[in-house]
């Protein structure tokens, strides 16, 4: 007498039902997220400049509110710094060993020593680095002078 294979159809049903519920929950969750992403409204921009002006007026004590002057000073300084960054960017190659910065004005001797002690540089590369350093120093010195001529440093001192 041949034996019949036992079939238990109810045994896999709870596992499949659980998987189906998880898939449906995941699809509903994604649908809700997409709905909120599509119907989202942009936030109102916050005017931080006016908040800083009000804050500075509240803490500076007696006298006129000078925040607007300070904000204008910061804008001028940022414009001058951006212009200087463009000029230095034209001067500085990507393969440069010593990056240019304000240190080229104030600590030129140590930068020259660093270039001269670098054994990886050939003589012509060393001379090119020294020339670039001198040009950068002149550029930064001219920028600092222009800041002084434009009254930026004097306004900062006030």
XYZ file of C-alpha atoms in Angstrom:
158
model
C 0.000 0.000 0.000
C 1.592 3.295 -1.098
C 1.920 6.034 1.456
C 0.346 9.374 0.839
C 2.448 12.396 1.397
C 1.122 14.346 4.297
C -0.041 17.780 3.396
C -0.481 20.379 6.058
C -1.704 23.484 4.289
C -2.281 25.420 7.496
C 1.336 25.281 8.667
C 2.806 27.931 6.281
C -0.180 30.207 6.440
C 0.828 32.226 9.591
C 4.313 32.919 8.220
C 2.968 34.041 4.838
C 0.312 36.152 6.527
C 2.974 37.851 8.684
C 5.131 38.593 5.628
C 2.099 39.979 3.789
C 1.206 42.255 6.728
C 4.806 43.557 6.883
C 4.839 44.281 3.142
C 1.477 46.088 3.328
C 2.664 48.127 6.342
C 5.858 49.085 4.497
C 3.943 50.171 1.382
C 1.495 52.226 3.478
C 4.383 53.880 5.358
C 6.130 54.801 2.076
C 2.834 56.125 0.709
C 2.318 58.356 3.755
C 5.890 59.682 3.504
C 5.454 60.443 -0.203
C 2.136 62.192 0.500
C 3.717 64.441 3.143
C 6.733 65.127 0.913
C 4.525 66.200 -1.978
C 2.148 68.333 0.087
C 4.833 69.938 2.292
C 4.809 73.722 2.522
C 8.076 75.663 2.668
C 9.038 77.329 5.906
C 9.008 81.077 6.141
C 12.543 82.427 5.914
C 13.868 83.833 9.144
C 15.489 87.262 8.988
C 18.481 86.649 11.219
C 19.932 90.093 10.507
C 16.937 91.824 12.086
C 17.071 89.410 15.037
C 20.764 90.216 15.560
C 20.028 93.933 15.310
C 17.322 93.641 17.962
C 19.571 91.504 20.158
C 22.491 93.920 19.879
C 20.191 96.847 20.667
C 19.058 95.039 23.803
C 22.545 94.339 25.160
C 24.615 97.342 24.123
C 23.300 99.688 26.734
C 23.153 103.445 26.180
C 23.956 104.988 22.835
C 22.856 104.406 19.274
C 22.391 100.938 17.815
C 25.480 100.288 15.693
C 24.526 96.851 14.373
C 23.654 98.117 10.878
C 27.108 99.730 10.633
C 28.723 96.495 11.802
C 26.696 94.450 9.300
C 27.803 96.791 6.493
C 31.385 96.466 7.703
C 31.129 92.676 7.618
C 29.719 92.802 4.079
C 32.598 95.033 2.939
C 35.146 92.750 4.568
C 33.585 89.689 2.929
C 33.693 91.338 -0.509
C 37.350 92.277 -0.051
C 38.211 88.775 1.181
C 36.441 87.151 -1.772
C 38.333 89.382 -4.200
C 41.598 88.516 -2.459
C 40.792 84.788 -2.583
C 40.277 85.020 -6.339
C 43.577 86.833 -6.806
C 45.457 84.328 -4.636
C 43.719 81.432 -6.401
C 45.131 82.661 -9.709
C 48.583 82.829 -8.160
C 48.592 79.473 -6.374
C 48.978 76.270 -8.431
C 47.395 73.070 -7.189
C 50.735 71.268 -6.786
C 52.098 73.936 -4.479
C 54.021 72.688 -1.427
C 53.512 75.768 0.744
C 49.978 77.203 0.651
C 49.725 80.967 0.606
C 48.048 82.745 3.477
C 48.393 85.685 5.816
C 51.395 83.884 7.293
C 53.258 84.839 4.113
C 53.085 88.436 5.351
C 53.791 87.880 9.029
C 56.000 84.774 9.076
C 57.803 84.840 5.745
C 61.145 83.714 7.200
C 59.821 80.351 8.406
C 58.076 79.735 5.081
C 61.299 80.498 3.178
C 63.153 78.126 5.497
C 60.524 75.444 4.894
C 60.897 75.781 1.119
C 64.708 75.809 1.243
C 64.859 72.767 3.541
C 62.487 70.725 1.364
C 64.715 68.144 -0.348
C 61.919 66.984 -2.665
C 62.092 70.245 -4.601
C 64.541 70.732 -7.434
C 66.415 74.021 -7.628
C 64.047 75.470 -10.241
C 60.976 74.316 -8.251
C 62.413 75.924 -5.125
C 62.993 79.195 -6.953
C 59.451 79.074 -8.355
C 58.054 78.472 -4.861
C 60.076 81.381 -3.453
C 58.891 83.658 -6.264
C 55.292 82.584 -5.680
C 55.709 83.210 -1.953
C 57.073 86.703 -2.627
C 54.196 87.456 -5.014
C 51.680 86.173 -2.463
C 53.256 88.271 0.260
C 52.991 91.371 -1.921
C 49.386 90.507 -2.761
C 48.393 90.088 0.889
C 50.288 93.211 1.926
C 48.512 95.178 -0.828
C 45.179 93.764 0.339
C 45.839 94.793 3.938
C 46.864 98.250 2.743
C 43.693 98.526 0.656
C 41.637 97.543 3.691
C 43.327 100.320 5.616
C 42.846 102.798 2.738
C 39.166 101.891 2.396
C 38.678 102.689 6.060
C 37.755 99.120 6.960
C 40.292 98.831 9.759
C 39.467 102.293 11.104
C 35.770 101.478 11.166
C 36.572 98.240 12.981
C 38.551 100.146 15.609
C 35.517 102.379 16.239
